[in-house]
Amino acid sequence: MKSAFSKKETIILLILFVLTAIVVSGYRNYRLYKPDAFSSEGLSEVKINSRIGLPELSEKLDSLGVRFDEEELYWAGRIHGWRFFRPGFYILDETASYPDFLSKLARGIQDPTQVTILPGTDPERFSRQLGQVLLADSLDFRLLLTDSSSVASDLGLTGEELFSRMLPNTYQVYWTSSAEDVIRKVADEFERTIASKYEEELENSEYTLQEVVTLASIVELEAKIRDEKPKIAGLYLNRLRRGMPLQADPTVLYALGERRRLLFEDYQYQHPYNTYLFRGLPPGPITNPDESSIGAVLFPEEHNYYYMVASPDGSHRFSRTFEEHRRASDEWRRWIREQYRIRDQREREESAQSQSD
């Protein structure tokens, strides 16, 4: 049977077919590997709480304002074999291709997230902060900072002592890290940064590591100005060596379980942490001091000060004798009363103004 096409026409059709196949294949490959399959304005943070599929991923990306073709996403995901994605924290840096981004989520290759631990906090606020930043629940963190926790037991510490070693710093951790992994990581950092770094100073100190941390925790809450820490530490050490009570207001607040302006009767509150009633260091630390507070205890300023009183700018006025201290305290109380008078006067004037209006 004679062909409907001439030999020349057959060759042309064959060439057209091959060219079409090349174009189709090239376009298909372009769609599968194009570098801007996903795009966003700046960085997009994708958090996946549990294993999800393509439909859930599509919804999540859409809620974040990421630009992509939904139908193409399903097609590309099936072709590449990435249909399910693991929990984690992932960053989309403006643009990404299907294989790069989908394989990252499917394999669970997370981007680290930053956790900043602040100095002078307490276990409740610390646990709440980490619970807000990481996938682990805040209660998981709080339970690890108790005497019965596995971490405290392994390190031979009380819950208070373990919390005092939550060294203030910014840490790189994975969003899905367990609470125990995070606590152990920070405790290990304390060991490297403090226990090892100051090993010689600690060996020569008259106080144990935990006693140094306990005093540093008081310095942390007492000092509003960083440069004053060595002077405050020196003052407390002077008192300890003379056998005087520390009389540190932060320990009274710790005993009361709240942070507020102390009243006269608060100083008589019967509690082992009340350093107005009990001499020496309190039974344990009252917060998590930073390295500068610990360093201030190990390298205190040498002086003859035994008393201090707050100043309006947040610093302290230091005195060598009780008589000097009494005069400084009287001046501070007069300043406080004047501030109250100014405040009350302002409130009366504002009240009178609102009534006249």
Short mmCIF file of C-alpha atoms in Angstrom, two decimals:
data_model
loop_
_atom_site.label_atom_id
_atom_site.label_comp_id
_atom_site.label_asym_id
_atom_site.label_seq_id
_atom_site.Cartn_x
_atom_site.Cartn_y
_atom_site.Cartn_z
CA MET A 1 0.00 0.00 0.00
CA LYS A 2 1.36 3.35 -1.00
CA SER A 3 2.19 5.70 1.93
CA ALA A 4 -0.01 8.82 2.35
CA PHE A 5 3.16 10.83 2.91
CA SER A 6 6.17 11.16 0.75
CA LYS A 7 9.57 10.27 2.12
CA LYS A 8 10.36 13.95 2.54
CA GLU A 9 7.08 14.60 4.35
CA THR A 10 7.69 11.64 6.65
CA ILE A 11 11.10 12.98 7.60
CA ILE A 12 9.62 16.42 8.28
CA LEU A 13 6.87 14.89 10.46
CA LEU A 14 9.42 12.86 12.33
CA ILE A 15 11.53 15.94 12.96
CA LEU A 16 8.44 17.85 14.13
CA PHE A 17 7.53 15.01 16.47
CA VAL A 18 11.02 14.92 17.96
CA LEU A 19 11.09 18.70 18.33
CA THR A 20 7.67 18.65 19.98
CA ALA A 21 8.79 15.92 22.35
CA ILE A 22 11.90 17.91 23.21
CA VAL A 23 9.86 21.07 23.81
CA VAL A 24 7.27 19.22 25.92
CA SER A 25 9.97 17.42 27.89
CA GLY A 26 11.93 20.63 28.37
CA TYR A 27 8.86 22.52 29.53
CA ARG A 28 7.97 19.65 31.86
CA ASN A 29 11.47 19.63 33.33
CA TYR A 30 11.43 23.40 33.62
CA ARG A 31 8.21 23.23 35.63
CA LEU A 32 9.61 20.47 37.83
CA TYR A 33 12.90 22.23 38.55
CA LYS A 34 12.20 25.94 38.13
CA PRO A 35 13.97 27.93 40.86
CA ASP A 36 10.96 30.07 41.78
CA ALA A 37 8.28 27.40 42.22
CA PHE A 38 7.75 28.97 45.62
CA SER A 39 8.27 32.66 46.25
CA SER A 40 7.62 35.06 49.10
CA GLU A 41 8.42 38.56 50.26
CA GLY A 42 11.50 38.02 52.40
CA LEU A 43 11.79 34.98 54.69
CA SER A 44 8.81 32.77 55.38
CA GLU A 45 8.84 30.55 58.46
CA VAL A 46 6.98 27.28 57.97
CA LYS A 47 6.11 25.35 61.14
CA ILE A 48 4.69 21.85 60.81
CA ASN A 49 3.35 20.39 64.07
CA SER A 50 2.67 16.86 62.82
CA ARG A 51 3.02 14.76 59.66
CA ILE A 52 0.99 16.29 56.83
CA GLY A 53 0.30 15.71 53.14
CA LEU A 54 0.26 17.93 50.08
CA PRO A 55 -3.23 19.40 50.70
CA GLU A 56 -2.32 20.50 54.25
CA LEU A 57 1.00 21.87 53.06
CA SER A 58 -0.77 23.84 50.36
CA GLU A 59 -3.12 25.39 52.93
CA LYS A 60 -0.26 26.28 55.25
CA LEU A 61 1.82 27.93 52.52
CA ASP A 62 -1.21 29.87 51.32
CA SER A 63 -1.88 31.14 54.86
CA LEU A 64 1.71 32.41 54.99
CA GLY A 65 1.33 34.37 51.77
CA VAL A 66 3.70 32.14 49.80
CA ARG A 67 3.11 32.32 46.04
CA PHE A 68 2.84 28.96 44.19
CA ASP A 69 0.64 27.07 41.73
CA GLU A 70 -1.52 24.65 43.73
CA GLU A 71 -2.26 22.20 40.89
CA GLU A 72 1.37 22.25 39.83
CA LEU A 73 2.41 21.62 43.45
CA TYR A 74 0.31 18.43 43.57
CA TRP A 75 1.68 17.29 40.20
CA ALA A 76 5.32 18.07 41.07
CA GLY A 77 4.99 16.48 44.49
CA ARG A 78 3.71 13.22 42.98
CA ILE A 79 6.37 13.20 40.24
CA HIS A 80 9.21 13.81 42.70
CA GLY A 81 7.74 11.38 45.22
CA TRP A 82 7.36 13.93 48.02
CA ARG A 83 3.81 13.49 49.28
CA PHE A 84 4.19 13.62 53.07
CA PHE A 85 6.13 16.08 55.21
CA ARG A 86 7.65 15.85 58.67
CA PRO A 87 7.17 18.12 61.69
CA GLY A 88 9.70 20.90 61.98
CA PHE A 89 10.67 24.51 61.47
CA TYR A 90 11.64 25.41 57.91
CA ILE A 91 12.65 28.69 56.31
CA LEU A 92 11.71 29.64 52.75
CA ASP A 93 14.28 32.18 51.64
CA GLU A 94 12.28 34.22 49.07
CA THR A 95 12.38 31.53 46.32
CA ALA A 96 12.85 27.76 46.11
CA SER A 97 12.40 24.93 43.63
CA TYR A 98 10.14 21.92 44.13
CA PRO A 99 12.92 19.38 44.75
CA ASP A 100 14.85 21.67 47.11
CA PHE A 101 11.92 22.74 49.26
CA LEU A 102 9.75 19.62 49.19
CA SER A 103 12.64 17.25 49.84
CA LYS A 104 13.71 19.42 52.78
CA LEU A 105 10.29 19.11 54.38
CA ALA A 106 9.87 15.45 53.49
CA ARG A 107 13.23 14.48 54.98
CA GLY A 108 12.72 16.69 58.06
CA ILE A 109 15.88 18.75 57.43
CA GLN A 110 15.01 21.61 59.76
CA ASP A 111 16.45 25.08 60.03
CA PRO A 112 17.58 25.85 63.59
CA THR A 113 15.64 28.42 65.56
CA GLN A 114 16.98 30.83 68.16
CA VAL A 115 16.08 30.66 71.83
CA THR A 116 17.17 33.55 74.03
CA ILE A 117 17.34 32.89 77.76
CA LEU A 118 17.14 36.06 79.81
CA PRO A 119 18.94 36.62 83.13
CA GLY A 120 17.09 37.25 86.35
CA THR A 121 13.95 35.33 85.40
CA ASP A 122 12.13 32.54 87.26
CA PRO A 123 11.19 28.95 86.33
CA GLU A 124 7.59 29.82 85.48
CA ARG A 125 8.43 32.66 83.10
CA PHE A 126 11.37 30.72 81.69
CA SER A 127 9.17 27.69 80.94
CA ARG A 128 6.41 29.83 79.48
CA GLN A 129 8.85 31.65 77.20
CA LEU A 130 10.37 28.43 75.82
CA GLY A 131 6.93 26.89 75.42
CA GLN A 132 5.94 29.83 73.22
CA VAL A 133 9.05 29.57 71.03
CA LEU A 134 9.38 25.77 70.69
CA LEU A 135 7.02 22.89 69.99
CA ALA A 136 7.47 21.39 73.46
CA ASP A 137 4.86 22.38 76.04
CA SER A 138 5.77 24.86 78.77
CA LEU A 139 4.70 22.33 81.41
CA ASP A 140 7.35 19.92 80.12
CA PHE A 141 10.03 22.53 80.81
CA ARG A 142 8.61 23.40 84.24
CA LEU A 143 8.56 19.76 85.38
CA LEU A 144 12.21 19.36 84.42
CA LEU A 145 13.14 22.17 86.81
CA THR A 146 11.91 20.30 89.88
CA ASP A 147 13.84 18.15 92.34
CA SER A 148 12.35 14.95 90.91
CA SER A 149 13.31 15.57 87.27
CA SER A 150 15.60 13.18 85.46
CA VAL A 151 18.01 15.97 84.47
CA ALA A 152 18.34 17.33 88.01
CA SER A 153 18.82 13.79 89.31
CA ASP A 154 21.52 12.99 86.74
CA LEU A 155 23.44 16.17 87.60
CA GLY A 156 22.99 15.77 91.34
CA LEU A 157 21.18 19.09 91.64
CA THR A 158 17.95 20.37 93.11
CA GLY A 159 15.42 21.91 90.78
CA GLU A 160 16.44 25.41 91.97
CA GLU A 161 20.09 24.65 91.37
CA LEU A 162 19.39 23.30 87.90
CA PHE A 163 17.41 26.42 87.01
CA SER A 164 20.25 28.64 88.24
CA ARG A 165 22.41 26.99 85.55
CA MET A 166 20.09 28.01 82.74
CA LEU A 167 22.83 30.33 81.54
CA PRO A 168 21.51 33.46 79.81
CA ASN A 169 22.50 33.42 76.15
CA THR A 170 21.07 32.87 72.68
CA TYR A 171 21.02 29.21 71.66
CA GLN A 172 20.51 27.51 68.31
CA VAL A 173 18.08 24.59 68.74
CA TYR A 174 15.64 22.66 66.59
CA TRP A 175 12.01 23.65 66.98
CA THR A 176 10.96 20.04 67.58
CA SER A 177 13.62 19.44 70.25
CA SER A 178 12.26 17.86 73.41
CA ALA A 179 12.21 19.94 76.58
CA GLU A 180 14.78 17.60 78.10
CA ASP A 181 17.17 18.02 75.17
CA VAL A 182 16.98 21.81 75.48
CA ILE A 183 17.52 21.81 79.25
CA ARG A 184 20.49 19.45 78.91
CA LYS A 185 21.97 21.59 76.13
CA VAL A 186 21.84 24.72 78.28
CA ALA A 187 23.19 22.87 81.32
CA ASP A 188 26.08 21.60 79.19
CA GLU A 189 26.75 25.17 78.05
CA PHE A 190 26.95 26.24 81.70
CA GLU A 191 29.50 23.49 82.30
CA ARG A 192 31.64 24.67 79.36
CA THR A 193 31.24 28.41 79.88
CA ILE A 194 31.40 28.61 83.66
CA ALA A 195 32.59 25.44 85.39
CA SER A 196 35.40 24.74 82.92
CA LYS A 197 36.32 28.32 82.05
CA TYR A 198 36.67 29.37 85.70
CA GLU A 199 37.97 26.06 87.02
CA GLU A 200 41.11 27.59 88.54
CA GLU A 201 39.25 30.48 90.16
CA LEU A 202 36.67 28.09 91.61
CA GLU A 203 39.38 25.84 93.03
CA ASN A 204 40.95 28.83 94.77
CA SER A 205 37.65 30.25 96.00
CA GLU A 206 36.47 29.82 99.58
CA TYR A 207 33.06 29.01 98.17
CA THR A 208 31.77 26.07 96.13
CA LEU A 209 30.49 26.50 92.59
CA GLN A 210 26.90 26.38 93.79
CA GLU A 211 27.58 28.92 96.54
CA VAL A 212 29.17 31.22 93.94
CA VAL A 213 26.10 30.84 91.74
CA THR A 214 23.81 31.50 94.73
CA LEU A 215 25.55 34.78 95.55
CA ALA A 216 25.68 35.66 91.85
CA SER A 217 21.91 35.19 91.66
CA ILE A 218 21.49 37.85 94.36
CA VAL A 219 23.90 40.18 92.56
CA GLU A 220 21.94 39.61 89.34
CA LEU A 221 18.70 40.88 90.85
CA GLU A 222 20.29 43.63 92.93
CA ALA A 223 22.36 45.26 90.19
CA LYS A 224 20.45 47.39 87.72
CA ILE A 225 23.72 48.68 86.25
CA ARG A 226 26.13 46.03 84.95
CA ASP A 227 29.29 47.92 85.96
CA GLU A 228 28.19 47.89 89.59
CA LYS A 229 28.15 44.10 89.87
CA PRO A 230 31.77 43.65 91.11
CA LYS A 231 31.23 46.36 93.74
CA ILE A 232 27.96 44.81 94.94
CA ALA A 233 29.56 41.36 95.02
CA GLY A 234 32.44 42.79 97.05
CA LEU A 235 30.00 44.33 99.52
CA TYR A 236 28.17 41.04 100.07
CA LEU A 237 31.46 39.17 100.46
CA ASN A 238 32.57 41.74 103.04
CA ARG A 239 29.40 41.07 104.98
CA LEU A 240 29.80 37.30 104.79
CA ARG A 241 33.38 37.47 106.05
CA ARG A 242 32.38 39.67 108.96
CA GLY A 243 29.44 37.44 109.83
CA MET A 244 26.88 40.14 109.10
CA PRO A 245 23.50 39.24 107.58
CA LEU A 246 23.38 39.86 103.82
CA GLN A 247 20.12 41.83 104.13
CA ALA A 248 19.48 41.47 100.40
CA ASP A 249 16.03 42.65 99.34
CA PRO A 250 15.82 40.21 96.39
CA THR A 251 15.95 37.27 98.82
CA VAL A 252 12.94 38.64 100.69
CA LEU A 253 11.02 39.02 97.46
CA TYR A 254 11.96 35.45 96.55
CA ALA A 255 10.67 34.27 99.92
CA LEU A 256 7.41 36.17 99.39
CA GLY A 257 7.06 34.72 95.89
CA GLU A 258 6.38 38.05 94.18
CA ARG A 259 8.18 41.11 92.90
CA ARG A 260 6.95 44.39 94.35
CA ARG A 261 7.99 47.23 96.63
CA LEU A 262 8.79 45.78 100.04
CA LEU A 263 6.89 46.86 103.14
CA PHE A 264 8.39 47.10 106.63
CA GLU A 265 6.63 43.95 107.82
CA ASP A 266 8.00 41.96 104.85
CA TYR A 267 11.47 42.03 106.40
CA GLN A 268 10.11 40.03 109.35
CA TYR A 269 8.68 37.29 107.14
CA GLN A 270 9.82 33.95 108.54
CA HIS A 271 11.44 32.13 105.66
CA PRO A 272 14.90 30.50 105.25
CA TYR A 273 15.57 32.71 102.21
CA ASN A 274 14.99 35.92 104.18
CA THR A 275 18.58 37.12 104.61
CA TYR A 276 17.45 39.83 107.01
CA LEU A 277 16.59 37.11 109.54
CA PHE A 278 19.09 34.38 108.67
CA ARG A 279 22.82 34.94 108.33
CA GLY A 280 24.97 33.56 105.56
CA LEU A 281 23.93 32.60 102.06
CA PRO A 282 20.35 31.49 101.47
CA PRO A 283 19.73 27.75 100.97
CA GLY A 284 19.96 28.08 97.20
CA PRO A 285 19.96 30.47 94.22
CA ILE A 286 17.04 32.80 93.62
CA THR A 287 17.37 33.21 89.85
CA ASN A 288 19.61 32.37 86.87
CA PRO A 289 22.59 34.76 86.86
CA ASP A 290 24.50 35.63 83.72
CA GLU A 291 28.25 35.23 83.30
CA SER A 292 28.96 38.82 84.35
CA SER A 293 27.25 38.25 87.72
CA ILE A 294 29.15 35.01 88.29
CA GLY A 295 32.37 36.72 87.23
CA ALA A 296 31.66 39.56 89.68
CA VAL A 297 31.61 37.06 92.56
CA LEU A 298 34.82 35.40 91.39
CA PHE A 299 36.52 38.74 90.70
CA PRO A 300 34.88 41.14 93.17
CA GLU A 301 35.92 44.72 93.68
CA GLU A 302 37.97 45.03 96.85
CA HIS A 303 36.76 47.85 99.09
CA ASN A 304 35.51 48.58 102.61
CA TYR A 305 31.84 49.08 101.83
CA TYR A 306 29.26 47.23 103.95
CA TYR A 307 26.09 49.16 103.14
CA MET A 308 24.28 50.39 100.05
CA VAL A 309 21.04 52.10 99.20
CA ALA A 310 19.35 52.62 95.85
CA SER A 311 19.66 55.86 93.90
CA PRO A 312 17.05 57.41 91.57
CA ASP A 313 19.05 56.47 88.46
CA GLY A 314 19.06 52.76 89.36
CA SER A 315 22.59 52.74 90.74
CA HIS A 316 23.54 52.44 94.42
CA ARG A 317 25.11 54.70 96.97
CA PHE A 318 27.71 52.77 98.95
CA SER A 319 28.72 53.42 102.57
CA ARG A 320 31.43 52.17 104.91
CA THR A 321 29.63 52.81 108.20
CA PHE A 322 26.07 52.44 109.38
CA GLU A 323 25.89 56.16 110.14
CA GLU A 324 26.77 57.01 106.53
CA HIS A 325 24.23 54.46 105.40
CA ARG A 326 21.52 55.92 107.63
CA ARG A 327 22.01 59.38 106.13
CA ALA A 328 21.94 57.99 102.59
CA SER A 329 18.78 56.01 103.40
CA ASP A 330 17.08 59.12 104.79
CA GLU A 331 17.86 60.98 101.59
CA TRP A 332 16.46 58.10 99.52
CA ARG A 333 13.24 58.02 101.56
CA ARG A 334 12.82 61.78 101.19
CA TRP A 335 13.23 61.42 97.42
CA ILE A 336 10.63 58.65 97.36
CA ARG A 337 8.14 60.71 99.37
CA GLU A 338 8.67 63.64 97.00
CA GLN A 339 7.93 61.43 94.00
CA TYR A 340 4.70 60.28 95.64
CA ARG A 341 3.78 63.89 96.39
CA ILE A 342 4.39 64.90 92.77
CA ARG A 343 2.36 61.93 91.53
CA ASP A 344 -0.57 62.67 93.86
CA GLN A 345 -0.53 66.35 92.90
CA ARG A 346 -0.58 65.45 89.21
CA GLU A 347 -3.50 63.05 89.73
CA ARG A 348 -5.48 65.72 91.62
CA GLU A 349 -4.86 68.25 88.85
CA GLU A 350 -5.88 65.76 86.15
CA SER A 351 -9.02 64.84 88.11
CA ALA A 352 -9.96 68.50 88.54
CA GLN A 353 -9.37 69.13 84.85
CA SER A 354 -11.57 66.20 83.78
CA GLN A 355 -14.41 67.37 86.08
CA SER A 356 -14.27 70.89 84.69
CA ASP A 357 -14.43 69.55 81.12
#
